[in-house]
XYZ file of C-alpha atoms in Angstrom:
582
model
C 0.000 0.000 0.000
C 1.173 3.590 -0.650
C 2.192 5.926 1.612
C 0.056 9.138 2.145
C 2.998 10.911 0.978
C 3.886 9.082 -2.174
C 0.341 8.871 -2.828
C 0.520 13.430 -2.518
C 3.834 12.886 -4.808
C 1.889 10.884 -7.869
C -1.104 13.099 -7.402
C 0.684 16.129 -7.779
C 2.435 14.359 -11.149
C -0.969 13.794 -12.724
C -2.103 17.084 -12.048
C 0.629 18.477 -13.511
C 0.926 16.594 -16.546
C -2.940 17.473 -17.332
C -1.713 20.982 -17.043
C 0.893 20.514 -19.436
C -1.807 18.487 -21.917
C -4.313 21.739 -21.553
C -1.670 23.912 -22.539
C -0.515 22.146 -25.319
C -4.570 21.375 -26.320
C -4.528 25.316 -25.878
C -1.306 25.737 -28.495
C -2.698 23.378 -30.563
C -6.131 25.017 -30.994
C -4.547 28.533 -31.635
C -3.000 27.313 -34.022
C -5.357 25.798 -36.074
C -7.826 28.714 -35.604
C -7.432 30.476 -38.638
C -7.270 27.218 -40.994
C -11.319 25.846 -38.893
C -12.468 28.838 -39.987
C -12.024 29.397 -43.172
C -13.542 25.823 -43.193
C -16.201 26.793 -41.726
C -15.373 25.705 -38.374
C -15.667 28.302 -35.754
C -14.720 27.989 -32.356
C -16.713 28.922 -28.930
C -15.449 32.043 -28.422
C -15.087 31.624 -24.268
C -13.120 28.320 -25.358
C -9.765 29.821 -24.683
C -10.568 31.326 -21.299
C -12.158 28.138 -20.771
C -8.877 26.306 -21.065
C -6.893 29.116 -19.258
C -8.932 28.802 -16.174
C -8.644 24.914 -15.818
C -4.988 25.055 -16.421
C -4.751 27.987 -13.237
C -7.177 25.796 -11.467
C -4.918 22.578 -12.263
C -1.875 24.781 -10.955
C -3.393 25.973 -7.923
C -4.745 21.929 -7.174
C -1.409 20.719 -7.381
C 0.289 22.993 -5.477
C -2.038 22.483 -2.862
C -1.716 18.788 -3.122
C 2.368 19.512 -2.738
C 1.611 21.910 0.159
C -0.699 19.805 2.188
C 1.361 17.157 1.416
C 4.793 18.439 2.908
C 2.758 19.435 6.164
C 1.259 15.913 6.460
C 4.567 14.852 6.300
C 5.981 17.901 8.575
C 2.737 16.728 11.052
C 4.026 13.066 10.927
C 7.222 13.966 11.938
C 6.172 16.348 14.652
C 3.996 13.384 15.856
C 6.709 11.182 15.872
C 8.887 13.599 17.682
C 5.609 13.966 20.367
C 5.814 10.478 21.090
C 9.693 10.434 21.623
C 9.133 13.324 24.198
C 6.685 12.005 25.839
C 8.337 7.951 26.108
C 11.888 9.372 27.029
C 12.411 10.301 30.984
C 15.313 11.603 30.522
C 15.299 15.535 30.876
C 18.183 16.842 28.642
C 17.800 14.037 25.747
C 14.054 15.683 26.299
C 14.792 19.336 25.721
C 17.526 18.826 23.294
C 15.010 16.592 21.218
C 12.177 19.393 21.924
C 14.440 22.091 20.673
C 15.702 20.050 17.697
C 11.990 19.814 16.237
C 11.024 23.438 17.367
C 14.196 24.556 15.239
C 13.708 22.121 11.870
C 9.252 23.178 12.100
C 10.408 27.156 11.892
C 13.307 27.438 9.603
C 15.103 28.920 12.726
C 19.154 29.137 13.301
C 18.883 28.201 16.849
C 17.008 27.766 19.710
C 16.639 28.281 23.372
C 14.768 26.678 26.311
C 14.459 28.791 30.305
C 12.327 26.417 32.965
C 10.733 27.825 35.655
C 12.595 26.573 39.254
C 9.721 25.020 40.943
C 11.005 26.514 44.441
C 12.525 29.788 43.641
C 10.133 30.495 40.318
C 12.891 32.286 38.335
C 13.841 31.366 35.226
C 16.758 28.821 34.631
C 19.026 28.633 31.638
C 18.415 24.262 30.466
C 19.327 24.152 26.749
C 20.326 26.264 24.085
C 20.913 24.257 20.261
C 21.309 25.198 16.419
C 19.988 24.427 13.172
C 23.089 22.122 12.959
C 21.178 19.697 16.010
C 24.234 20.857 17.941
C 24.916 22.366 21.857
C 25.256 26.311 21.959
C 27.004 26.934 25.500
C 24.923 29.253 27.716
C 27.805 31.713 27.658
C 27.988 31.142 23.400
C 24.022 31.979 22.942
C 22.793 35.885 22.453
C 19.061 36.173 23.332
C 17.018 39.106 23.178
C 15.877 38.681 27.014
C 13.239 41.566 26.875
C 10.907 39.471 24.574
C 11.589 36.292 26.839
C 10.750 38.203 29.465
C 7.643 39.991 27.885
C 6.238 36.292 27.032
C 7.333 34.985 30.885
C 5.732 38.117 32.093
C 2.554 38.095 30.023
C 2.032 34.311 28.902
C 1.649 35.155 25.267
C 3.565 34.309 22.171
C 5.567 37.521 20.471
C 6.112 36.590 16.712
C 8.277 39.374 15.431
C 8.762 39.716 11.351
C 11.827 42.052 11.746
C 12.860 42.665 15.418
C 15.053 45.439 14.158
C 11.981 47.201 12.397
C 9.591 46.244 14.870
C 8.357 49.444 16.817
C 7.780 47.185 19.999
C 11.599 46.260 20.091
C 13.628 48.591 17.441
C 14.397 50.637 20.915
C 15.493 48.139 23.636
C 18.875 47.367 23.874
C 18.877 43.668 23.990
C 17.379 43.519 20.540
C 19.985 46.360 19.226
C 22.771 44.280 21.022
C 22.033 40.678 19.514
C 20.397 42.006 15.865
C 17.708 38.972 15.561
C 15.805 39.573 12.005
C 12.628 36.824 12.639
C 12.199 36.295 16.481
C 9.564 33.826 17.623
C 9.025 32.853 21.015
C 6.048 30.525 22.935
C 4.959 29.790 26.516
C 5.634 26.243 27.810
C 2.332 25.436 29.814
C 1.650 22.466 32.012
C -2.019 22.141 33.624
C -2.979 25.621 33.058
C 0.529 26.489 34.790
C 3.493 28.259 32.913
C 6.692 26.489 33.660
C 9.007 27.781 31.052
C 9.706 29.582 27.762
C 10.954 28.548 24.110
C 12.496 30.834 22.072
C 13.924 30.813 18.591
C 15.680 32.988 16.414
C 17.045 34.070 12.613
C 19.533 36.454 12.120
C 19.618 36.880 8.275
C 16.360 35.968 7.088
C 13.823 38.416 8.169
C 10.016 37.570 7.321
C 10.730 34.037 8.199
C 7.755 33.297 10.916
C 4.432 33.820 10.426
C 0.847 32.794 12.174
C 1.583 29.365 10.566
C 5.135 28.639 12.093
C 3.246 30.434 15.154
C 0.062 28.229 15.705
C 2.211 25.079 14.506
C 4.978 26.190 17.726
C 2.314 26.625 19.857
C 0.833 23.185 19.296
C 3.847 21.436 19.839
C 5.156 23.486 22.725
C 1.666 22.455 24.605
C 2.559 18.425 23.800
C 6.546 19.021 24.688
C 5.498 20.825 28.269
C 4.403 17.380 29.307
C 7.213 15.820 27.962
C 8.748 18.234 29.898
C 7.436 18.065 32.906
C 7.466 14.480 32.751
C 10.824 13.966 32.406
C 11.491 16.072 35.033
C 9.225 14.744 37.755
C 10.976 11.745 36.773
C 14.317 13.542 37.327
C 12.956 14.464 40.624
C 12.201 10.955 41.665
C 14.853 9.470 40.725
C 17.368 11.750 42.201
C 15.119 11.122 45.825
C 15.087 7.547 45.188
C 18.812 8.127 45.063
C 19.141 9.999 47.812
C 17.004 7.157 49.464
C 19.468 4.435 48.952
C 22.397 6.482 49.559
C 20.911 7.203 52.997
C 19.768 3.562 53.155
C 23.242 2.450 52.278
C 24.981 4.884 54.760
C 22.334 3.257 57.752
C 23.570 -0.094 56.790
C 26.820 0.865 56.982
C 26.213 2.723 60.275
C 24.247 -0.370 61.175
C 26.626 -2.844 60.372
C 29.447 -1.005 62.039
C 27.625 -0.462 65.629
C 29.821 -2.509 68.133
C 26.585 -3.733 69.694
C 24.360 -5.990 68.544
C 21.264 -4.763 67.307
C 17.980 -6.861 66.864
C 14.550 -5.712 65.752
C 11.535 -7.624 65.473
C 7.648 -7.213 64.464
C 4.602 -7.439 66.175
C 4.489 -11.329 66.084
C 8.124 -11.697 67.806
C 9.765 -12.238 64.064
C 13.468 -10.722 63.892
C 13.260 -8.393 61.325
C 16.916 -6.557 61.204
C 19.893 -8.357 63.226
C 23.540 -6.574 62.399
C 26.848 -8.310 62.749
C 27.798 -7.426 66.226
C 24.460 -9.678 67.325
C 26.116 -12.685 64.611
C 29.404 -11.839 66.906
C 28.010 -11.644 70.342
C 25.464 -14.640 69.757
C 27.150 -16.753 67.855
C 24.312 -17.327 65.637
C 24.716 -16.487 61.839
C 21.953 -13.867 60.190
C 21.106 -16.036 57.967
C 19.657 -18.421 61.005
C 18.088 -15.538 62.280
C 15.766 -13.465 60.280
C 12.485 -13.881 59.598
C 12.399 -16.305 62.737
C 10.741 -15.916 66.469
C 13.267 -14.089 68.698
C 12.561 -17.076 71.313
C 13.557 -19.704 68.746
C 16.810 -17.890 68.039
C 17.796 -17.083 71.729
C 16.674 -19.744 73.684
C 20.131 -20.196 76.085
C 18.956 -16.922 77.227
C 17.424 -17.281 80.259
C 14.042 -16.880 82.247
C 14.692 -13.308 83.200
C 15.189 -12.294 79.400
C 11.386 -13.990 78.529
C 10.005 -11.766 81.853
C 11.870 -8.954 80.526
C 10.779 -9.106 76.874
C 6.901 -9.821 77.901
C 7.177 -6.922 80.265
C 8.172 -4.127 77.652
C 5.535 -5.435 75.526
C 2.747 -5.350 77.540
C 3.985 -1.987 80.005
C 5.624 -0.279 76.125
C 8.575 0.573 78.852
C 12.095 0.110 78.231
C 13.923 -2.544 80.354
C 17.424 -3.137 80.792
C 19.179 -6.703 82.325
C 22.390 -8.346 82.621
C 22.503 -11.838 81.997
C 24.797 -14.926 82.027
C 24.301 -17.686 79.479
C 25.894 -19.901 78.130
C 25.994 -19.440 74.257
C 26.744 -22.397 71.541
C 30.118 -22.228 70.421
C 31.222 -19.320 73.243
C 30.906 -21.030 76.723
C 29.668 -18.435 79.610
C 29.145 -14.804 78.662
C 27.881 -11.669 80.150
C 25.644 -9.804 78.630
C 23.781 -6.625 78.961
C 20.532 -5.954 77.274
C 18.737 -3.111 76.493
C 14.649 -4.099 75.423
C 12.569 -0.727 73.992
C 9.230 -0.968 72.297
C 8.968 0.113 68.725
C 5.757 2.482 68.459
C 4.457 4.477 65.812
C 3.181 7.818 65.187
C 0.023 7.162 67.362
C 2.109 5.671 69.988
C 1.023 1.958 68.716
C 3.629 -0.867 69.693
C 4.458 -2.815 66.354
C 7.923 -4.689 67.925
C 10.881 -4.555 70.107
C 14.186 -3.104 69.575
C 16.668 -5.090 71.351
C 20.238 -3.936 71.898
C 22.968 -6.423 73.027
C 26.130 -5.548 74.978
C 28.870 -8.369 75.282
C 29.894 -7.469 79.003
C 32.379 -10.359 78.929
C 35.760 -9.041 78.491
C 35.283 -5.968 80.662
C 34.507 -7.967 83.254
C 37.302 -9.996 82.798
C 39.513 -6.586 82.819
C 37.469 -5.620 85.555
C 37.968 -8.813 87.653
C 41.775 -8.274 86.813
C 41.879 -4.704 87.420
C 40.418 -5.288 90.734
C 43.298 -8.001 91.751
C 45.997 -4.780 90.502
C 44.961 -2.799 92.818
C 45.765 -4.636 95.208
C 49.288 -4.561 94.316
C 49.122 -0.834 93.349
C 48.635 2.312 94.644
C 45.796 4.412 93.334
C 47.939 6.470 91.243
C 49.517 3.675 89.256
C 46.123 2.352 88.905
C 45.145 5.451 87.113
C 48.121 5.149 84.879
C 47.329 1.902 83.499
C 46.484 2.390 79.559
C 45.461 -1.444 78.441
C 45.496 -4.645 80.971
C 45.844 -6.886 77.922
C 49.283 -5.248 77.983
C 50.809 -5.998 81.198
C 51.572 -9.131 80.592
C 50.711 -11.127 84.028
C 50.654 -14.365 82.547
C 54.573 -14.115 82.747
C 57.233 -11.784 82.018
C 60.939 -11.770 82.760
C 62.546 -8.500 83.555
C 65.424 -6.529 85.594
C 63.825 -5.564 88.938
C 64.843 -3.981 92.476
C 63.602 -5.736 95.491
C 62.784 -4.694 98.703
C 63.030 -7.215 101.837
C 62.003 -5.764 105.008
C 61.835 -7.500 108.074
C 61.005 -6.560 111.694
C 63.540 -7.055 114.375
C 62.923 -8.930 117.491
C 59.019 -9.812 116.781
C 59.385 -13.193 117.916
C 59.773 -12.412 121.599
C 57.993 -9.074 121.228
C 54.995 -11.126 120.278
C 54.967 -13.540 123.337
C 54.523 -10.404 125.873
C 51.344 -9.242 124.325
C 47.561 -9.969 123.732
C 46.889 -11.118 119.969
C 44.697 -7.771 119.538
C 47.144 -5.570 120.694
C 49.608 -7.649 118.754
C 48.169 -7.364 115.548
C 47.329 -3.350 116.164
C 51.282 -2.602 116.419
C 52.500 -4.723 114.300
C 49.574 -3.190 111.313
C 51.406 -0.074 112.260
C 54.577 -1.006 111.219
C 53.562 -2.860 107.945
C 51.375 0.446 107.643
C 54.643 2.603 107.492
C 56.386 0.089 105.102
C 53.610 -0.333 102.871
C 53.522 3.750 102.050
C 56.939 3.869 101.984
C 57.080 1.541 99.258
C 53.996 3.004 97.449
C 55.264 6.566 97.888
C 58.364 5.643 95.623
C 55.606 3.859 92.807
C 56.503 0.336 94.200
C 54.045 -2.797 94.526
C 53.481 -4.875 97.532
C 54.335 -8.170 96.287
C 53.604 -10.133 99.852
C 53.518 -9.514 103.695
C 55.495 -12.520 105.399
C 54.173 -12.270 108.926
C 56.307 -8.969 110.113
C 58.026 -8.826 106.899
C 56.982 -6.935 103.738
C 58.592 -7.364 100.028
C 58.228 -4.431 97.294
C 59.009 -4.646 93.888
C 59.537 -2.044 91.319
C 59.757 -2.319 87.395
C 57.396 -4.605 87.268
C 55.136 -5.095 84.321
C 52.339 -3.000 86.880
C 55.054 -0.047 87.554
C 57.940 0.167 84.550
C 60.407 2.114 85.891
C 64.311 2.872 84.424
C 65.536 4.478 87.666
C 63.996 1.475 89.828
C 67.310 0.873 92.152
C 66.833 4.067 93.043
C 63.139 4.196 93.681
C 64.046 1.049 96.001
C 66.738 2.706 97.514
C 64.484 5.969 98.716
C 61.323 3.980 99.797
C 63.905 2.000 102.164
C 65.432 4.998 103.599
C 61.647 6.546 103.644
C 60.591 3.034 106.261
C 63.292 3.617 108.560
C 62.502 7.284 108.663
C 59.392 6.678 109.416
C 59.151 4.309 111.751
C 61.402 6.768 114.078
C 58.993 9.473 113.493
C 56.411 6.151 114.582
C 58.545 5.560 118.124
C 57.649 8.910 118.936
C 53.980 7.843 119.649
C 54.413 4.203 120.872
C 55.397 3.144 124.244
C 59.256 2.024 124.513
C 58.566 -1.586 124.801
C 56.695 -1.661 121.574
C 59.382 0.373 119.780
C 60.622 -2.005 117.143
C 62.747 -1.860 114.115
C 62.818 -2.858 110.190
C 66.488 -4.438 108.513
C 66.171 -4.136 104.913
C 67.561 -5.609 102.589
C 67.862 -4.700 98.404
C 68.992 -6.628 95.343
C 68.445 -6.181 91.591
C 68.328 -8.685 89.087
C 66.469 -10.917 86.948
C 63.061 -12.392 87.760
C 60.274 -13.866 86.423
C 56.787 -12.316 87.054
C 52.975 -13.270 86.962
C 50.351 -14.781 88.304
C 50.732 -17.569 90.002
C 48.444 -20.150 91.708
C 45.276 -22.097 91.205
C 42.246 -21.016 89.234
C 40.395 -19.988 92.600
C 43.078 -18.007 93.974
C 46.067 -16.118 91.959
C 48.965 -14.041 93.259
C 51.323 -11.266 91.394
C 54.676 -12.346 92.039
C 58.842 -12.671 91.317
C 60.425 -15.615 91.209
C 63.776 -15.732 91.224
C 67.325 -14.941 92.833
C 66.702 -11.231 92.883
C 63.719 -12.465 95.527
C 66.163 -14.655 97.617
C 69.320 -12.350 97.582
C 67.049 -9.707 98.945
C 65.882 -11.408 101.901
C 69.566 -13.270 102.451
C 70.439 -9.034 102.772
C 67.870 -8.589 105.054
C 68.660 -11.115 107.162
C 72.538 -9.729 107.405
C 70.935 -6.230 108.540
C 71.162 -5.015 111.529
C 67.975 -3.220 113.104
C 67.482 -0.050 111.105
C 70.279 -0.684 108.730
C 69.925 -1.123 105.226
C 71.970 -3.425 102.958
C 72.806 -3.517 99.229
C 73.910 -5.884 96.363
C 76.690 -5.376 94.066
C 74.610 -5.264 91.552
C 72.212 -1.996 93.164
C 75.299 -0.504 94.367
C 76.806 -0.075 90.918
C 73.258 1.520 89.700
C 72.812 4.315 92.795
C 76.536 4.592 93.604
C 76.648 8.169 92.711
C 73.301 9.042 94.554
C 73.826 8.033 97.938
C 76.442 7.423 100.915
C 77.527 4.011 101.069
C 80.111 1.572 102.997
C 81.418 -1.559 101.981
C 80.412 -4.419 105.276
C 81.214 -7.701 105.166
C 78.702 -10.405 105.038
C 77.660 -11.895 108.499
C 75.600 -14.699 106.970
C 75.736 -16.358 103.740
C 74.393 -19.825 101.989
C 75.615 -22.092 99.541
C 74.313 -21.010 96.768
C 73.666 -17.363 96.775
C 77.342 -16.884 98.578
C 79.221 -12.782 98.050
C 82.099 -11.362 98.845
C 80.625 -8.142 100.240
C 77.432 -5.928 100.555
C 76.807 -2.324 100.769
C 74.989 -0.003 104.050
C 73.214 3.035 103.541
C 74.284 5.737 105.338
C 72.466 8.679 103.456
C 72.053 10.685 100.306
C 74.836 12.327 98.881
C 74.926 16.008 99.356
C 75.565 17.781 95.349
C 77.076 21.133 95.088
């Protein structure tokens, strides 16, 4: 079958060929005038005009035929282009593809499209093309803005011949500045609403738009508003649906990175979110979680987490509990949970938030904390940056021991009362125990009347530890002078103190019920062999913490008085003060 437009094309062929045949019947009978009547043969005189009126007639058919066919062809095209706008959501293939058509329907150079900002309502530059179907940079494209702002102003088309003749625009500046010739420019409406302006122009060819190129632009801008408008509520959506997931992917993220497990359900007890601290903390893989009863997937729980859970639900109170299972695959924990209704708007309950805390390891730091400071003072305590650091388990290191021993406590203790006893005697450790934590040392034991400090441990690091050791001995037998001065001469006892430094091993030692910090090693046993050669109030050194405090303090050289086999020396070393400098 033959298209509408090759059906125009043959029509317009015939017609114009039965032109041709009147003219030449028209020639032909001219001619032959003369010769029919001398035969007798005359003519109809109106013949002639006759034949010159069908062949105008024929002229004027066919040249509609050719004009109605190139604007059934120019329609088809537009309503092609239509149904492109109107299938594509994406904005600038839109309004490039709008432009295009507005540009090849007019015979314009170029065109140019403004949109309406649907929060601010001014006009906004969104795409400027030629006749060439090619981008004109905003910055590249002269318009005449006083007739796109007449039409935004007004809402009505301008169609201007000869801008530079035309008496409504010879005078403004924009028009004298940019020299358009034909100017035509259209309203973009959408639901009775004007959301933009389309403008095109001709700079050489004046006379070029008429009320044809006018009604046709109009009737396409209408159709290419939606298109439009379409596109860019579809612009709109999409970037919010992006904004959506971006959001939703940052709350995962935030979601997945919360150290503590987090578990949601619905109103029938389903979980409905579960992040990976709760895999971590329970044990139990996502996978085996959602979309299953909360009670199903924590039974090891316990009793008090069912009371708990029925108790938000039905009160819409939070509730908070510490509990200790024991979980699958993890042994005994402690846990802290944290149960809050989810409500909605109207204050409705439609689940529970439940947020886990794995208490287990701070309590373990906790329960080990708790057994430092017993060896430390306060102010070590505070000092302490990580417990997983310090090593207890067993650590072998250069330290300075302290032996201290009271003198005489043996028959001291016979004379009195065990109350009394234990009063002085707590007096004396008293005095030795802050002399040895006023230097940063650790009580490692008390032996009966004796007390042992160490320093450089793992607990209290320490480079100038001799020293340290040194000071807190001199600081005991200060001290307990100072203590005579209160207490009765027959309880007036005294400390001989002994110091090494060497190599020991230190930890915890003992059973899993009961653990003690301590050193083991000769620095421990040469210590208390010191101690034992010290007279009352005297204080004896090793070689080895003589050669580190040598230069700090007054010292003499005394022979041993008591040795053993295997931790035999030559000689030892009594404080007799600090050394004086300058």
């Amino acid at each position: 079958m033959l298209s509408t437009a090759n059906m125009n094309t043959t029509l317009y062929d015939h017609l114009c060929r039965l032109g041709r045949e009147v003219t030449d019947l028209d020639g032909m009978l001219r001619s032959q005038y003369g010769l029919l009547y001398q035969r007798g043969l005359a003519l109809p005189p109106e013949i002639f005009e006759r034949l010159y009126y069908l062949r105008i007639t024929l002229e004027g058919v066919a040249k509609r035929v050719l004009d109605d066919g190139a604007e059934l062809a120019q329609l088809r095209a537009l309503a092609e282009t239509v149904k492109l706008i109107n299938t594509s959501l994406d904005v600038d293939v839109v309004l490039r593809e709008v432009m295009d058509t507005a540009i090849a329907l007019t015979g314009a150079e170029r065109g140019y499209i403004v949109l309406r900002d649907s929060k601010t309502g001014e006009l906004r530059f969104r795409v400027a093309r030629s006749m060439h179907r090619e981008d004109i940079e905003e910055d590249n494209f002269s318009v005449s803005w006083t007739i796109v702002t007449e039409v935004n102003e007004t809402g009505q088309p301008v169609v201007a011949r000869n801008a530079l003749l035309d008496p409504r625009y010879r005078d403004q500046q924009s028009v004298v500045l940019h020299a358009p010739r034909s100017v035509l420019c259209v309203p973009l409406f959408f639901r009775g609403k004007q959301t933009g302006v389309m403008y095109a122009d001709n700079h050489h060819v004046p006379d070029l738009f008429g009320e044809k190129e006018l009604g046709l632009l109009e009737a396409f801008a209408n159709q290419a508003a939606v298109g439009i408008e379409n596109a860019r509520l579809f612009d709109r959506i999409r970037r919010a649906l992006n904004e959506i997931i971006d959001m939703k992917e940052l709350m995962d993220d935030v979601f997945a990175s919360i150290a503590s497990g987090v578990i949601t359900t619905d109103t029938n007890d389903l979980i409905v979110t579960y992040n990976h601290a709760a895999e971590t903390i329970l044990g139990i893989p996502a996978q085996d979680a959602l979309g299953r009863s909360l009670v199903d997937v924590l039974p090891a729980l316990s009793e008090r987490f069912d009371a708990a859970l029925a108790k938000v639900k039905t009160e819409g109170r939070q509730n908070v509990i510490e509990i200790e299972p024991v979980l699958p695959g993890r042994g005994a924990v402690t846990l802290n949970l944290k149960l809050a209704p989810l409500t909605n708007g109207d204050g409705a309950t439609y689940g529970v938030a439940l947020v886990v805390d794995d208490l287990t390891e701070i309590k373990k730091r906790d329960a080990t904390l708790k057994v430092v400071r017993t060896y430390l003072p306060p102010s070590l305590v505070r000092n302490i940056q990580s417990i997983d650091r310090l090593g207890l388990s067993g650590d072998e290191r250069e330290i300075s021991v302290v032996f201290a021993d009271v003198r005489g406590f043996t028959s001291f203790s016979e004379q009195l009362p065990p109350e009394e006893l234990l009063e002085i005697i707590n007096r004396y450790l008293t005095v030795c125990t802050d002399a040895i934590q006023l230097h940063d040392g650790i009580i490692d034991k008390y032996l009966g009347d004796a007390v042992v400090g160490l320093f450089n441990t793992q607990l209290n690091p320490q480079d100038d530890h001799a020293e340290r050791a040194v000071r807190a001995a001199l600081s005991m037998v200060y001290d307990v002078k100072a203590l005579h001065e209160i207490l009765e001469p027959d309880q007036r006892l005294s400390y001989g103190v002994g110091i090494d430094t060497g190599l020991a091993m230190l930890g915890n030692v003992g059973s899993p019920s009961r653990r003690e910090f301590t050193a083991i090693g000769t620095a421990f046993n040469f210590a208390k062999l010191l101690q034992e050669n010290a007279l009352p109030g005297e204080i004896m050194l090793s070689q080895s913490t003589y050669d580190r405090i040598a230069d700090l303090f007054a010292l003499e050289p005394v022979e041993p008085r008591k040795v053993k086999p295997h931790l035999e020396f030559d000689v030892m070393y009594r404080v007799t003060g600090v050394k004086r400098h300058g």
